[in-house]
Coordinates of C-alpha atoms in Angstrom, one line a residue:
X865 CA 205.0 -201.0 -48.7
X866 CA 201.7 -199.9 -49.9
X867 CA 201.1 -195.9 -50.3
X868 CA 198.0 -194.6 -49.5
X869 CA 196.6 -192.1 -51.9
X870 CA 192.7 -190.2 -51.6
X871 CA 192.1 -192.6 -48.4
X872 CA 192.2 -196.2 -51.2
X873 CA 195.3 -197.8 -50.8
X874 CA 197.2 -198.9 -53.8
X875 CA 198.0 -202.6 -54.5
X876 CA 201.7 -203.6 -54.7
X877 CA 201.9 -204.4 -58.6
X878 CA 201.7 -208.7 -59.1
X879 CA 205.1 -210.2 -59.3
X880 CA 204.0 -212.3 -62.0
X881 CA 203.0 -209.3 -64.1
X882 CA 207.1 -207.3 -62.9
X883 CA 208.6 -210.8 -63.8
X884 CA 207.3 -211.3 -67.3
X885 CA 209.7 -208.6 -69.2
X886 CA 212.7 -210.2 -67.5
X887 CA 211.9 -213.4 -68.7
X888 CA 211.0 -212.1 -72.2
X889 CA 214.2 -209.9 -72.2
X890 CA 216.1 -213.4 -71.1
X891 CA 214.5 -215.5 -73.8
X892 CA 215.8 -213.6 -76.2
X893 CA 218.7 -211.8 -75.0
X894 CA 220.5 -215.0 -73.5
X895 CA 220.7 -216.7 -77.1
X896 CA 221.6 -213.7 -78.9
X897 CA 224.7 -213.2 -76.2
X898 CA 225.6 -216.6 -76.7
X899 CA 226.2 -216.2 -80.7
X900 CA 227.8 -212.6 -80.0
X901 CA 230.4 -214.7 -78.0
X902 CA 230.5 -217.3 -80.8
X903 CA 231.0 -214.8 -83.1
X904 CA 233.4 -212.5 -81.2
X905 CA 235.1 -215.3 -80.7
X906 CA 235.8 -216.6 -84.3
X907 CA 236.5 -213.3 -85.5
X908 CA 238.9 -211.4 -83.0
X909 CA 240.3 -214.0 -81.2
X910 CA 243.9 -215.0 -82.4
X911 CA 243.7 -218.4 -81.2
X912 CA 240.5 -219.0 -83.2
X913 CA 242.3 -218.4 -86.2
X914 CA 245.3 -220.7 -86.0
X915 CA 244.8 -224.3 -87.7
X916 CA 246.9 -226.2 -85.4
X917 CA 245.5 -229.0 -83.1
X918 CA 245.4 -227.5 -79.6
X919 CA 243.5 -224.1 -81.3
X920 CA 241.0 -226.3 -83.2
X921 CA 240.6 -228.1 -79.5
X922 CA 239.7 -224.9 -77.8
X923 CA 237.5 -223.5 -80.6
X924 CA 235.2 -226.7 -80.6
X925 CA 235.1 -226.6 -76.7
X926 CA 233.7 -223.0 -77.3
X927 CA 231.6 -223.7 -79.8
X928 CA 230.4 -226.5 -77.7
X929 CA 229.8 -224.3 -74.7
X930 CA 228.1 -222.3 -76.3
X931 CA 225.9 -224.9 -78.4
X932 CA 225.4 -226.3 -74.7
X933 CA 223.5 -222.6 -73.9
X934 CA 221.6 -222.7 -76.3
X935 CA 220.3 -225.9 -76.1
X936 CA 219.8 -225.8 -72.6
X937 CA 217.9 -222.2 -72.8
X938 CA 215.7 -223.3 -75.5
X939 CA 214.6 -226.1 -73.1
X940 CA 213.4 -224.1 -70.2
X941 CA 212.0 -221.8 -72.6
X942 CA 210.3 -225.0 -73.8
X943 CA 209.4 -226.6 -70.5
X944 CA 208.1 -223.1 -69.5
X945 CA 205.7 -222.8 -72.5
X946 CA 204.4 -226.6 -71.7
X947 CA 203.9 -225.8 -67.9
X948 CA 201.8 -222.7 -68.9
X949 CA 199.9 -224.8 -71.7
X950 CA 198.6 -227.6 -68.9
X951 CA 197.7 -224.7 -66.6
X952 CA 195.3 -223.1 -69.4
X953 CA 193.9 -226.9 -70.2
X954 CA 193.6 -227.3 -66.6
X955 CA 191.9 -224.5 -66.4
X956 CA 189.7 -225.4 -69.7
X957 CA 188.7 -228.7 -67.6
X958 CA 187.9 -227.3 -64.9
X959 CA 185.3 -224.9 -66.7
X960 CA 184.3 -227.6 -69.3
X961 CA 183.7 -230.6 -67.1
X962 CA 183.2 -228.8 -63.8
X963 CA 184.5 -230.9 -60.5
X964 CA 181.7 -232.7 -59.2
X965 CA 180.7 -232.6 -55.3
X966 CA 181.1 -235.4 -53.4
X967 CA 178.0 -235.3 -52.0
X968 CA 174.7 -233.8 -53.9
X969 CA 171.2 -233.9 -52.4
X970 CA 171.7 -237.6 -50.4
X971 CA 174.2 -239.1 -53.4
X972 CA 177.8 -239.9 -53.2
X973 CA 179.4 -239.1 -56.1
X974 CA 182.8 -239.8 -57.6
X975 CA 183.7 -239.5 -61.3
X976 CA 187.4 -238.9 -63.6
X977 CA 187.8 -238.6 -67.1
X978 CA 191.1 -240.6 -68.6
X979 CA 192.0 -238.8 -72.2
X980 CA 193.4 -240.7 -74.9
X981 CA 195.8 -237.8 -76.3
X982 CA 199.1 -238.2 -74.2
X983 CA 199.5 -235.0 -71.7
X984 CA 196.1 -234.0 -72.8
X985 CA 193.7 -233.4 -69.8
X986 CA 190.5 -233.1 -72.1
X987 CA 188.9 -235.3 -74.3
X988 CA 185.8 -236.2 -75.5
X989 CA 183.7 -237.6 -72.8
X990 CA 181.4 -235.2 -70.7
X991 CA 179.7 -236.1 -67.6
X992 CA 177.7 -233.9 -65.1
X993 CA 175.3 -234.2 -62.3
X994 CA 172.7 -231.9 -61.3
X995 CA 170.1 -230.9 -58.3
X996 CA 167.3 -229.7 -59.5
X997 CA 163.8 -229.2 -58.2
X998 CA 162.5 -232.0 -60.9
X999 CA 165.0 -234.3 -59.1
X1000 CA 168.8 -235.2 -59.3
X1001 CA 169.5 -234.9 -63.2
X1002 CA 173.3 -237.0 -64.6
X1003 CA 174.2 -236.7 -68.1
X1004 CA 177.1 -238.7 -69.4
X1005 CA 177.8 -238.9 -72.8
X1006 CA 180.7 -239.7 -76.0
X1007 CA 181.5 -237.5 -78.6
X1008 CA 182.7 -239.0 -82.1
X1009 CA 186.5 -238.3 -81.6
X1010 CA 188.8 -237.1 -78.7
X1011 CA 191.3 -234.6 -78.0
X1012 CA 191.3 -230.9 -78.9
X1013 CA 188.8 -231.5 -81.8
X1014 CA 185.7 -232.7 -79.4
X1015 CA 186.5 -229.7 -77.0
X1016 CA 183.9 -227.1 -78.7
X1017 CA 180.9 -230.0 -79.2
X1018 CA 181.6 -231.3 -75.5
X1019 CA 181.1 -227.3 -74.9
X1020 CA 177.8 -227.2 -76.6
X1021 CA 176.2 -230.5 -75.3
X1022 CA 177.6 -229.6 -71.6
X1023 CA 176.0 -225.6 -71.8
X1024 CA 172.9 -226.9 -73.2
X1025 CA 172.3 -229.8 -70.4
X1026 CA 173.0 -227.2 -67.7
X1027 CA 171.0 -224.9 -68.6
X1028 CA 168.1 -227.4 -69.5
X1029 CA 168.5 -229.5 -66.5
X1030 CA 166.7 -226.8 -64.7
X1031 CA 164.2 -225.8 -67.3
X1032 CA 162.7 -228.6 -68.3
X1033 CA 160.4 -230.6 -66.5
X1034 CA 160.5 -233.4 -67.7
X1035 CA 163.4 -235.5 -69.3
X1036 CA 162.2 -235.8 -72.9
X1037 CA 162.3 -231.9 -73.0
X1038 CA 166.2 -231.9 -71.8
X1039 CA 167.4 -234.4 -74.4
X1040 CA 165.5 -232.7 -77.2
X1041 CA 167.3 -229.3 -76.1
X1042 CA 170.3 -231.4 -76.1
X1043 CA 169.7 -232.7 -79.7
X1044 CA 168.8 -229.0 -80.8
X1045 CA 172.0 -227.3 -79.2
X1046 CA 174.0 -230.0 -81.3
X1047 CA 172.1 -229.4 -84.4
X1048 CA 173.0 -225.6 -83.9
X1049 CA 176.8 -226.3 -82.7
X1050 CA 177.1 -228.6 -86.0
X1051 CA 175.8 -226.1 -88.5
X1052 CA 177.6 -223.3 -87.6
X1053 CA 181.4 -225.4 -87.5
X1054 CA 180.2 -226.5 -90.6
X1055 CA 179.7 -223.3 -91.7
X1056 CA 182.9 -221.6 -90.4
X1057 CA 185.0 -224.6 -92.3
X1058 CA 183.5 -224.4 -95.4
X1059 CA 182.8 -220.4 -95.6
X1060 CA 181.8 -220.2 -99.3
X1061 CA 178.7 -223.1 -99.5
X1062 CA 175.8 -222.3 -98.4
X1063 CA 174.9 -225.6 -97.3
X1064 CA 176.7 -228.3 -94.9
X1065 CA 179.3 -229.9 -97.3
X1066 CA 178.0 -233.6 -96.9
X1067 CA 181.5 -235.1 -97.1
X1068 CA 183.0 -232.8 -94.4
X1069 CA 183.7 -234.8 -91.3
X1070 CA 181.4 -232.5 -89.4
X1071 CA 178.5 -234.3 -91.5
X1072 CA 179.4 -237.5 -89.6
X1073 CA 179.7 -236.4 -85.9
X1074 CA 177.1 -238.0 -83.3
X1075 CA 177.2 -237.9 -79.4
X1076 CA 175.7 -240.6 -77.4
X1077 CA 174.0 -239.5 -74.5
X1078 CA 172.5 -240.9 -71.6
X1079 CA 169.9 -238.9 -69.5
X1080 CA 168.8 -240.2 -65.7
X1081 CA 167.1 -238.6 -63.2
X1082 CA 166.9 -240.2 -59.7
X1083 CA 163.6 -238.7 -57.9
X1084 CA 163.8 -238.1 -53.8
X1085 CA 162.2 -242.0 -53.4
X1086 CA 165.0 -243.2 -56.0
X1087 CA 163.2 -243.9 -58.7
X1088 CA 164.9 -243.8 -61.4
X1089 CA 164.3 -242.5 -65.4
X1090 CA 166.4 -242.9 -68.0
X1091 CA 166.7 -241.9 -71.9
X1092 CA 169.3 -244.0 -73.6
X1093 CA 170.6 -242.5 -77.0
X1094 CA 173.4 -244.9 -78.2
X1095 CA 175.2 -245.1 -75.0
X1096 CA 176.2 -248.4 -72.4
X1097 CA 173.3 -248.7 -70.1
X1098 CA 175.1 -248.3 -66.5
X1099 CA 175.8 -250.9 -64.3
X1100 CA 173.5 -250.9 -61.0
X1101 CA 175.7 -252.2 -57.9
X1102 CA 174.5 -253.4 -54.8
X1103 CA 175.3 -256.2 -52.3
X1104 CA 174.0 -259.4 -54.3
X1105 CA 176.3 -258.0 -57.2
X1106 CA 176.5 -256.2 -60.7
X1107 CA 173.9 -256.2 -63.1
X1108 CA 173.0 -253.8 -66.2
X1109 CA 169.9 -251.6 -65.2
X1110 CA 168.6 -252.5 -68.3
X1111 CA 169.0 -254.6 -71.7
X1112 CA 166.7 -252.7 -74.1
X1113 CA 168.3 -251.6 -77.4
X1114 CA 169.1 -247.6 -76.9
X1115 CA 167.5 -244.7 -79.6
X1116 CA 170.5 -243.9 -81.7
X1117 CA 172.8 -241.4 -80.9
X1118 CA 172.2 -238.1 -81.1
X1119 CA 173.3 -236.1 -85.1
X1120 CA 172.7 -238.4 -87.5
X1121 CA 168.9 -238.8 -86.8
X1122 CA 165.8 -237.0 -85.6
X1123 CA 164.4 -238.3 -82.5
X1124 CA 161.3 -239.8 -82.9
X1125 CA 157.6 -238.3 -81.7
X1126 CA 157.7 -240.6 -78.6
X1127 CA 160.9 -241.4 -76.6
X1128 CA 160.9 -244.2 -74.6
X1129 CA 161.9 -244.0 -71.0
X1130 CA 163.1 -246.8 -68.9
X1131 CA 161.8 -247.0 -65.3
X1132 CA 163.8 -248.4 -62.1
X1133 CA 164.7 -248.5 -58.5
X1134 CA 168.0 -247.2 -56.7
X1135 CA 167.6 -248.4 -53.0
X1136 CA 169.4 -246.8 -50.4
X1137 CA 172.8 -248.3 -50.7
X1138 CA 173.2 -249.2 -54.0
X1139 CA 175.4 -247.3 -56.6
X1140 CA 175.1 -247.0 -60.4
X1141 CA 178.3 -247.3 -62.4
X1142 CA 178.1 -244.7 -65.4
X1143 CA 181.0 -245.2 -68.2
X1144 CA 181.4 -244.2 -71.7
X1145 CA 182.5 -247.0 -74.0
X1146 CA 185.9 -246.5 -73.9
X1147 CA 186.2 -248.6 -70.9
X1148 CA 184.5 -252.1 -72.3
X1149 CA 186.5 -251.4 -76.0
X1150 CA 189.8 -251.1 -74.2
X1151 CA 192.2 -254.3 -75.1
X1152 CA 195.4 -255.4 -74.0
X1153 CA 198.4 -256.5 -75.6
X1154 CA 196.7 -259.6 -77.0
X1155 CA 193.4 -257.8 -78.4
X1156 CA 191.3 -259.2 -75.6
X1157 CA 188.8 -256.9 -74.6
X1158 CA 188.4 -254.9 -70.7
X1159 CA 186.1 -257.6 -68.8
X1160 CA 184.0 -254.8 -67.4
X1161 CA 181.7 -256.7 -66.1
X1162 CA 183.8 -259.3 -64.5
X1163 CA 186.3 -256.2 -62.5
X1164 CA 182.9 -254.9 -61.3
X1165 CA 181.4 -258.2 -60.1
X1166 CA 185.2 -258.7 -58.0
X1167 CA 184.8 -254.7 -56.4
X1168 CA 181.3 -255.6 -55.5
X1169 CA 182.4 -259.0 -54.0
X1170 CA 185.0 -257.3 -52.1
X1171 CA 183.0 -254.3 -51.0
X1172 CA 179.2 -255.0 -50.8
X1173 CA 178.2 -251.6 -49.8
X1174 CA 180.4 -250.1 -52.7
X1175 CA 181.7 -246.9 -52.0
X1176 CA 182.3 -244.6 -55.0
X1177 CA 185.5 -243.3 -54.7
X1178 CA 186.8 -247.3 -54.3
X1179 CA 184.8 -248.4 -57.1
X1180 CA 186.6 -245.3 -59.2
X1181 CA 190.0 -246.2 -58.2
X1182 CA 190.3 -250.5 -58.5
X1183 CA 188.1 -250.0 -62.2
X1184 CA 190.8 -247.5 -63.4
X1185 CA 193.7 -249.4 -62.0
X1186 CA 192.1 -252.6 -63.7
X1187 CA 192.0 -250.8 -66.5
X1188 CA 195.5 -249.3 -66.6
X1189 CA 197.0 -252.6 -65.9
X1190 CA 195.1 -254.2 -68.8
X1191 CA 195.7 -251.8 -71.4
X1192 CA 199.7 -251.6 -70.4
X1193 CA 199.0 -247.1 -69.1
X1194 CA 198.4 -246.5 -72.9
X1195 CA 194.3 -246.5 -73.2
X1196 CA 193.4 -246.0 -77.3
X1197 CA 190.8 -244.2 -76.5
X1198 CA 188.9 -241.8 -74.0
X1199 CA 187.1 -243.1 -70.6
X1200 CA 185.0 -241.4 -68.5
X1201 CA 183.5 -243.3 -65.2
X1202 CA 180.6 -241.5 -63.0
X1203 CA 179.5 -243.8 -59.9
X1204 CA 176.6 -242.3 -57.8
X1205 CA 175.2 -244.1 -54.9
X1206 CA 171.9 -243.5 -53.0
X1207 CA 172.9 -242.3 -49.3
X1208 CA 169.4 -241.5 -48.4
X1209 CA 167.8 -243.4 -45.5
X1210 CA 165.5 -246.3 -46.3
X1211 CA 161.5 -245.1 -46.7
X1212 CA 158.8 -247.5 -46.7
X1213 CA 158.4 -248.7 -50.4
X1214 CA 156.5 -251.5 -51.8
X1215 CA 158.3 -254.0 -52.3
X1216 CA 157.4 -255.5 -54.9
X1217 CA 158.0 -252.5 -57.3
X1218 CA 161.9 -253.7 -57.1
X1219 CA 163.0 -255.2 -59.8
X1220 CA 165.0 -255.1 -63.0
X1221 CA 164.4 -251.5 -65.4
X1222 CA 161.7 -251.6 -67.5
X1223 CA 160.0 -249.7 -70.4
X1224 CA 157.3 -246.7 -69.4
X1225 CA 154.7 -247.3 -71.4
X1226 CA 153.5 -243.5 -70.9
X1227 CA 156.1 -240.8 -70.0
X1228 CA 156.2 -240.8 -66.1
X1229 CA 155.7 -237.3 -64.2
X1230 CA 158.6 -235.7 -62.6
X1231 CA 158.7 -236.3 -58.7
X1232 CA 159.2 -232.3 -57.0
X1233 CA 160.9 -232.1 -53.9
X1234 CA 162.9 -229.0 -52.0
X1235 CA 165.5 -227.6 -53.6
X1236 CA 168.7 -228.7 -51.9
X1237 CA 172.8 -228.5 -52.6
X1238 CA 173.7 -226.9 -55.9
X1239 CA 170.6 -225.7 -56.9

């Protein structure tokens, strides 16, 4: 019953919030019960001090019992510290890589991350996609590692991108705020590891982390410009097949260089109906049981065979079961796949712009168009 007090009415107190001194007054009264018995037990009992068979019988079944308690209590308390542990990291991955909308400004979108780290939801891989007024902006990208020691530099590559993403007109200007908010995230865990130097340690792993990157934007007519900074160029799908959307060497990946004065951009065409297949390495590197690498390339050219129009979530699904079933469940290390495809209806293009990606040889101006969903 809620009581009214001064015309606001009070809220009834959570239950959660009642329940938790039971529960800590039960974790550690129950076990401290259970060895009062033991003890009261060995001490006062008569029976407990007789050495003859049928007394030493009923002691061990007490002791047993009440081994049996404590065992078992220390489990739930166990199992309850683990449930509450995947509900923070649950809640860590929902904040850190953001569930993506299914449908963004025309696109279809799917995308999952598959961690490495057994019961570990987060990993190294980051992936997001954007609406912007400069155009539909996707970053996917690898950080050196996985597990709880990528978290914070996944953080700072993610907060950086988002924030960018809309600032920037142009994509250069995004992946060298990127490369900057690394810079920065790097110096200062360098910094808080080694406390007393004034100066990065060179031999601290820190000194050695890089993140590839790879930058797209996708204008309103689908054209397509990419920055490519150690990472798998995507795979473009479409009815005639699977083909990379392009096969020029990338920049290197972002840490361990500057980026040079003039970034090369690679151009391209995403028709209504086709779909780009975003993945982080850890897909093509996985093996199986014989060391034989994930056929990517071949799994991809079967979904497309199967499924000419592909559809995102599909493509998601038979690539991760592929994968599953060729690694034996037990990946070595993290995958992240982002497939977007172009839902927009057909305009009138020339048609002989299509064609395989190629090189800008001047940076290209961002395309403007409305704002739309998630802006």
């Amino acid at each position: 019953m809620i009581r009214i007090k001064a015309g606001v009415p009070r809220r009834p107190r959570p239950r959660s919030r009642a329940r938790r001194p039971l529960r800590r007054a039960l974790a550690l009264g129950l076990p401290t019960m259970w060895g009062a018995i033991a003890i009261t037990y060995k001490l006062t009992c008569p029976l407990a001090q007789q050495t003859g068979l049928g007394a030493r019988i009923v002691t061990s079944a007490v002791f047993f019992a009440v081994g049996t308690g404590l065992i078992v209590q220390v489990r739930r308390s166990l199992l309850r510290e683990l449930r509450q542990i995947r509900q923070i990291a649950g809640a860590a991955q929902n904040a850190l890589l953001r569930p993506l909308p299914p449908r963004l400004d025309g696109l279809n979108i799917a995308a999952a991350q598959l961690s490495a780290e057994r019961g570990a939801v987060v990993g190294g891989d980051l992936y997001e996609v954007i609406a912007t007024e400069h155009g539909v902006r996707v970053v996917m990208g690898d950080v050196r590692g996985h597990g709880i020691a990528a978290i914070g530099t996944v953080a700072a590559v993610l907060g950086s991108f988002r924030e960018a993403a809309h600032d920037e007109p142009d994509l250069e200007g995004v992946l060298r705020r990127l490369d900057r908010a690394l810079a920065r995230h790097l110096r200062e865990r360098a910094r808080a590891e080694h406390p007393a130097s004034g100066a990065p340690d060179p031999d601290s792993p820190v000194a050695e982390e890089f993140v590839t990157v790879l930058l797209l934007e996708i204008g309103a007519d689908g054209e397509l410009r990419t920055l490519n900074c150690g990472h798998p160029w995507p795979y473009r799908l479409s009815g005639t097949g699977a083909e990379p959307l392009a096969r020029a060497d990338p920049l290197p990946p972002l840490g361990p260089f500057p980026l040079p004065a003039v970034l090369p951009i690679v151009c391209g065409q995403l028709l209504p109906g086709e779909a780009l297949f975003l993945y982080t390495d850890g897909a093509e590197d996985a093996r199986d049981a014989r060391g034989r690498f994930f056929p990517l390339a071949d799994v991809l050219a079967e979904v497309v065979g199967q499924h000419p129009l592909p559809v995102p979530q599909s493509v998601l699904g038979s690539v991760f079961t592929a994968l599953l079933r060729h690694t034996g469940g037990t990946p070595t290390d993290d995958v992240a796949i982002l497939v977007v495809r172009n839902d927009r209806k057909s305009k009138c293009t020339n048609p002989g712009a299509r064609g395989t990606a190629r090189q800008a040889t001047t940076p290209p101006h961002p395309t403007n168009y409305p704002q739309h969903n998630g802006v």
